[in-house]
Short mmCIF file of C-alpha atoms in Angstrom, two decimals:
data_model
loop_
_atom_site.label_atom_id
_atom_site.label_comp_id
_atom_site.label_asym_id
_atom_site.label_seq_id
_atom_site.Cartn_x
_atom_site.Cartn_y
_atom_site.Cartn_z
CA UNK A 37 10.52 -30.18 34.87
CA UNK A 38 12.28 -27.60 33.25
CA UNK A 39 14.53 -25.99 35.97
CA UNK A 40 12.73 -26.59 39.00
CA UNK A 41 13.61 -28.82 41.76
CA UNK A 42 12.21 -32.71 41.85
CA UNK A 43 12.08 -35.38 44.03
CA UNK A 44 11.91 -39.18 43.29
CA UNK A 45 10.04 -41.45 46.00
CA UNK A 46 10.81 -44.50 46.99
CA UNK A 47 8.09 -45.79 45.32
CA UNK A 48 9.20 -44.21 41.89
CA UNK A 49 7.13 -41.58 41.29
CA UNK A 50 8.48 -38.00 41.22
CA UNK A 51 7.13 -34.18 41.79
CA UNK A 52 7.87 -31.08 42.27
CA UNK A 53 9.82 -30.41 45.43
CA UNK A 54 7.37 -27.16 46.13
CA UNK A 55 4.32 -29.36 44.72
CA UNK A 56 4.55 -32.28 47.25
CA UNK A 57 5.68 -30.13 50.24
CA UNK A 58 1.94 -28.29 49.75
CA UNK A 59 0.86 -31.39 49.40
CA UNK A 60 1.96 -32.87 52.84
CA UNK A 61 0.71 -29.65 54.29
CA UNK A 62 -2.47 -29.79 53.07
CA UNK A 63 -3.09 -33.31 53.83
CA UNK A 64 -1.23 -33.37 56.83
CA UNK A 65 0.33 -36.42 56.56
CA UNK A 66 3.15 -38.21 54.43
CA UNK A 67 2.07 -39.89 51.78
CA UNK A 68 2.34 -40.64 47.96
CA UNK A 69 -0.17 -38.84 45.72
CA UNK A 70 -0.32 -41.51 43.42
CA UNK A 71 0.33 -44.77 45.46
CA UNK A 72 -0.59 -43.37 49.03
CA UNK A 73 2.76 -45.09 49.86
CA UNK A 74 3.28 -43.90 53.49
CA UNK A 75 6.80 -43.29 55.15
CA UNK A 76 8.18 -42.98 51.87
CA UNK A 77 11.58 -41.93 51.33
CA UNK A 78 13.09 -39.38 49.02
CA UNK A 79 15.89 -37.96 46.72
CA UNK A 80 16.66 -34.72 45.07
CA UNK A 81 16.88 -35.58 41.36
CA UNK A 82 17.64 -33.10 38.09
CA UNK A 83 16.52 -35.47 34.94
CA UNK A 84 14.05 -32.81 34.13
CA UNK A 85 16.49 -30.28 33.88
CA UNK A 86 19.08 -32.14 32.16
CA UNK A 87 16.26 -33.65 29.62
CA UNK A 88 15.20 -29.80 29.18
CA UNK A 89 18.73 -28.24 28.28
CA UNK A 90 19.06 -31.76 25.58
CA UNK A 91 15.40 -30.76 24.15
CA UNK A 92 16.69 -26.77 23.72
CA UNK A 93 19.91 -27.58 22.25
CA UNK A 94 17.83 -30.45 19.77
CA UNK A 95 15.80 -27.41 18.95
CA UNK A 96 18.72 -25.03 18.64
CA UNK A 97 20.37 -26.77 16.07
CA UNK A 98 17.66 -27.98 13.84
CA UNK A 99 16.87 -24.46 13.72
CA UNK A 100 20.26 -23.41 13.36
CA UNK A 101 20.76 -25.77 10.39
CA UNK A 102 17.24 -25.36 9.08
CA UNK A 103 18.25 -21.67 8.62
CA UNK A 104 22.05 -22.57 6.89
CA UNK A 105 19.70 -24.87 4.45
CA UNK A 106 17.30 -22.27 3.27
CA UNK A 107 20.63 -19.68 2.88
CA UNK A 108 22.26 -22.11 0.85
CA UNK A 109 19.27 -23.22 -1.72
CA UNK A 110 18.40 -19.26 -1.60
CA UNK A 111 22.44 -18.66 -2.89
CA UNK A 112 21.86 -21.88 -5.07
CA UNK A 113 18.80 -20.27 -7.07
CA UNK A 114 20.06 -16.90 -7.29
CA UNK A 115 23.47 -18.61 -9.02
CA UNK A 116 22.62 -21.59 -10.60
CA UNK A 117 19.87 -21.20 -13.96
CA UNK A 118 17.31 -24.30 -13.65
CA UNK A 119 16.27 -26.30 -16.57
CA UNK A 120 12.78 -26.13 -17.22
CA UNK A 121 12.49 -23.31 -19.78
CA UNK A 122 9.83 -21.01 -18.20
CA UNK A 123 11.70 -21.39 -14.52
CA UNK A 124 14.77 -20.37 -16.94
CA UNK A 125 13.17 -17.47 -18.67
CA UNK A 126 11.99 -15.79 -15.27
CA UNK A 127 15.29 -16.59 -13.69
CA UNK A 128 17.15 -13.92 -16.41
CA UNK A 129 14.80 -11.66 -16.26
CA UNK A 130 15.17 -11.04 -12.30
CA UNK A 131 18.69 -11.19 -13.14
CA UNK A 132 18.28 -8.22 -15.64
CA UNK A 133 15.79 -6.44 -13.29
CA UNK A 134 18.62 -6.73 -10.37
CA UNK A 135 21.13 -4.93 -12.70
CA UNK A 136 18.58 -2.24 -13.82
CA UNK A 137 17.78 -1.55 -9.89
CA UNK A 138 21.91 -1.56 -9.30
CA UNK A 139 22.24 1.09 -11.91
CA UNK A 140 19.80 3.40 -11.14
CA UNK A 141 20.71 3.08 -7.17
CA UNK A 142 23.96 4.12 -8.69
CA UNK A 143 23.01 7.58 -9.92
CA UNK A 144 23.00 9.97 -7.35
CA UNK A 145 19.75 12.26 -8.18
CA UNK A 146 19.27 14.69 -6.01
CA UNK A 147 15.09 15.85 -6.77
CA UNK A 148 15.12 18.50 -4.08
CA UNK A 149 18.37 20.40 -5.88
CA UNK A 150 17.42 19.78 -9.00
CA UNK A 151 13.93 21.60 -8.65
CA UNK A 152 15.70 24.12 -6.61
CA UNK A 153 17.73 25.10 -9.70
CA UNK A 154 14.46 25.51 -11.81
CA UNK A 155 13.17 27.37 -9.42
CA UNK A 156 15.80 30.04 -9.67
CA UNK A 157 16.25 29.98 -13.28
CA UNK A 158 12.45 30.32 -13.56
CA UNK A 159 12.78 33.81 -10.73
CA UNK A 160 16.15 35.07 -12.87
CA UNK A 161 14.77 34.68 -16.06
CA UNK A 162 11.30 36.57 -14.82
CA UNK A 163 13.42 39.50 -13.21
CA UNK A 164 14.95 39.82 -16.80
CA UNK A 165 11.84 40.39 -18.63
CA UNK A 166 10.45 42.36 -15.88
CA UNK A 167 13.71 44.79 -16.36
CA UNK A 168 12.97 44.76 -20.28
CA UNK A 169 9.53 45.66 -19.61
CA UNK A 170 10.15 48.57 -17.11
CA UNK A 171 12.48 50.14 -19.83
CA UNK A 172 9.26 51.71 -22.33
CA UNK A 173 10.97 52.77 -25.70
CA UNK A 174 9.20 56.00 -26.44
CA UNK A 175 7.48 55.73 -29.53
CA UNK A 176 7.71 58.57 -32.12
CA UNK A 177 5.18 61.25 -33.66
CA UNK A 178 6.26 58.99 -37.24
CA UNK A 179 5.71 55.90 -35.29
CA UNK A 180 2.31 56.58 -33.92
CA UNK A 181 1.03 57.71 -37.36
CA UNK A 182 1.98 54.43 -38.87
CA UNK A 183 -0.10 52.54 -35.86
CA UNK A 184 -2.89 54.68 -36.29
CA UNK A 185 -2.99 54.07 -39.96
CA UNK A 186 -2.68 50.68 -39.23
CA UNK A 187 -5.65 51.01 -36.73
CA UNK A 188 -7.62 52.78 -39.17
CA UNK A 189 -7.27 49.91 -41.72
CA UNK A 190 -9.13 47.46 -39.51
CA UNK A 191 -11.89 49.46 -39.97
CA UNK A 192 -13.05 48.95 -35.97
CA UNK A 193 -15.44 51.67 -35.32
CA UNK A 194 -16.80 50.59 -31.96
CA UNK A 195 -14.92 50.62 -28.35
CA UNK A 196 -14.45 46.92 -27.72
CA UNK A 197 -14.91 47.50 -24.00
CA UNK A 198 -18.61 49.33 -24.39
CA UNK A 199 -19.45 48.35 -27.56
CA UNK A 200 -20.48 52.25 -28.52
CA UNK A 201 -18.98 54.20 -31.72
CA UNK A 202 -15.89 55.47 -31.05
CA UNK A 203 -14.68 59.24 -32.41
CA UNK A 204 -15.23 61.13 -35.43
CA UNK A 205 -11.88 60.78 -36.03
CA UNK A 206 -11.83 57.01 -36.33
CA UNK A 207 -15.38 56.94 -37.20
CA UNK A 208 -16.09 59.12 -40.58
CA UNK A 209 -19.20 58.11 -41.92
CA UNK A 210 -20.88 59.44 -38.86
CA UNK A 211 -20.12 63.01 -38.96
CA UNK A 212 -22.68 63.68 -42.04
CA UNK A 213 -25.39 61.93 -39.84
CA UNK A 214 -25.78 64.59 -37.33
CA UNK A 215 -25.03 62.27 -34.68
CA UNK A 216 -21.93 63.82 -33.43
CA UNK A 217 -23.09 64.56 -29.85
CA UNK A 218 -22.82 60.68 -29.51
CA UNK A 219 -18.89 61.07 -29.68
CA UNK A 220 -18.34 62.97 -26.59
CA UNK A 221 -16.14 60.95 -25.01
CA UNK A 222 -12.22 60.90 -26.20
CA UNK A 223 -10.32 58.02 -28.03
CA UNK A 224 -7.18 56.25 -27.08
CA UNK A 225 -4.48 54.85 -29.60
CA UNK A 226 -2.17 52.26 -27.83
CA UNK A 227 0.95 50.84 -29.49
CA UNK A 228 -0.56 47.65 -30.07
CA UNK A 229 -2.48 49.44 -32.69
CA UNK A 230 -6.08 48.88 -30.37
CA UNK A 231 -8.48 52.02 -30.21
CA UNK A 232 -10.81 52.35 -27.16
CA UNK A 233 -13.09 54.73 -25.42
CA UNK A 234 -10.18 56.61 -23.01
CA UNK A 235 -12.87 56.80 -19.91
CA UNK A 236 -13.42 53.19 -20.72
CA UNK A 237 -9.69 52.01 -20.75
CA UNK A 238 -9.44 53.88 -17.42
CA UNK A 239 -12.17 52.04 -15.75
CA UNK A 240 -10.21 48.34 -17.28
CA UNK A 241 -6.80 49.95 -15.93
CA UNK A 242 -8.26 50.43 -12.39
CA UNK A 243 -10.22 46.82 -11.90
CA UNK A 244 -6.97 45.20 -13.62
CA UNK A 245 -4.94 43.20 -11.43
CA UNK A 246 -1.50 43.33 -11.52
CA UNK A 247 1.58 45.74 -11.83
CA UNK A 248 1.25 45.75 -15.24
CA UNK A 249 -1.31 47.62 -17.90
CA UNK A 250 -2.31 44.94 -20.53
CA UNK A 251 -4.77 45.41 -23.61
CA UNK A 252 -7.78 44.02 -23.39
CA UNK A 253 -7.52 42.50 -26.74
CA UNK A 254 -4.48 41.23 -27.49
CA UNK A 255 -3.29 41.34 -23.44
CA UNK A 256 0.28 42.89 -24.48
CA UNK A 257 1.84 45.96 -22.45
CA UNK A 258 1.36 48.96 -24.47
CA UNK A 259 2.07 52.39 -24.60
CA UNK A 260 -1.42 55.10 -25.12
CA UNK A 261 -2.35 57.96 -27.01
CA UNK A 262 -5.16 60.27 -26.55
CA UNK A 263 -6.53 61.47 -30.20
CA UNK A 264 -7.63 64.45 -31.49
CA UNK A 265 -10.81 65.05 -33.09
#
């Protein structure tokens, strides 16, 4: 009977005020379910409801102090050390892992920033070598004899791109042979000291990707030189 209205009988037993009105109706006369008592008196009681609200408040406060119990042994394990040594040993080191996690809460790293800044240094530092490369040095008559004396001394006589003898000029033994109509096509010096077929550098140049001309050997920006038989 938590809240609803009851009624006690004369002959003690109680109900539902609701329940045993249905139950007159239905029956059609006045009686006691339990007893069949007939011409019974009765009383508006509220036992239930007073035995309900004791019950709730029971169960309020054992929860109540059920909850200021586990607070307190929580507090008491986090302060006091116990006394068996392996309880001891794991109680420091969640002690030590607590600070660890304080101090690293503490610093304020900021990931989104910090990539941000490498990011532009990265774009700044790219826009610098990009001006360096735009300015080409032009290289001297002096200078270009040096790198083609310095091609000649690798003693490549073959375009690296076709694999087919390059010039007279960079390819001596050949012109006592006979074979000269096989050096039709005209050789290219770059800077980087490389020699190549000049139709066959043209042909790289236009299927490379990228801004940039590269050689196909060494892949550094370079500056070219058509040679003379």
């Amino acid at each position: 009977f938590p809240f609803e209205k009851q009624v006690l009988l004369s002959c003690s037993h109680v109900f539902h005020k609701a329940c045993l009105k249905a139950f007159e109706k239905f029956t059609g006369k006045k009686s006691c379910p339990m007893c069949r008592k007939e011409q019974y008196q009765t009383r508006v009681i509220h036992d239930g409801a007073r035995l309900f609200k004791i019950k709730c408040a029971i169960r309020i406060q054992a929860s109540w102090r059920g909850y200021m119990v586990r607070k307190w042994y929580e507090n008491l394990r986090k302060t006091v050390p116990p006394k068996d040594s392996k309880l001891r040993k794991q109680f420091f080191e969640k002690k030590v892992q607590q600070i660890s996690n304080r101090l690293l809460s503490s610093y304020d790293v900021n990931l989104d920033e910090f990539f941000s800044e490498i990011d532009s240094s990265i774009a700044a530092s790219r826009d610098v070598f990009q001006q360096l490369e735009g300015k080409e040095i032009l290289i001297s008559e002096t200078d270009w004899e040096k790198i083609q004396m310095q091609a000649f001394r690798q003693e490549i006589f073959d375009c690296p791109i076709c694999i087919m003898p390059l010039s007279p000029t960079v390819h001596p033994a050949c012109l006592f042979s006979g074979n000269s109509n096989q050096f039709s096509r005209q050789t290219v010096l770059l800077s980087c000291s490389h020699l190549f077929h000049h139709t066959c550098l043209q042909a790289f140049e236009e299927f490379s990707l990228g801004e940039r001309q590269i050689c196909p050997l060494c892949r550094s920006c370079y500056q070219k030189k058509i040679l003379k038989c």
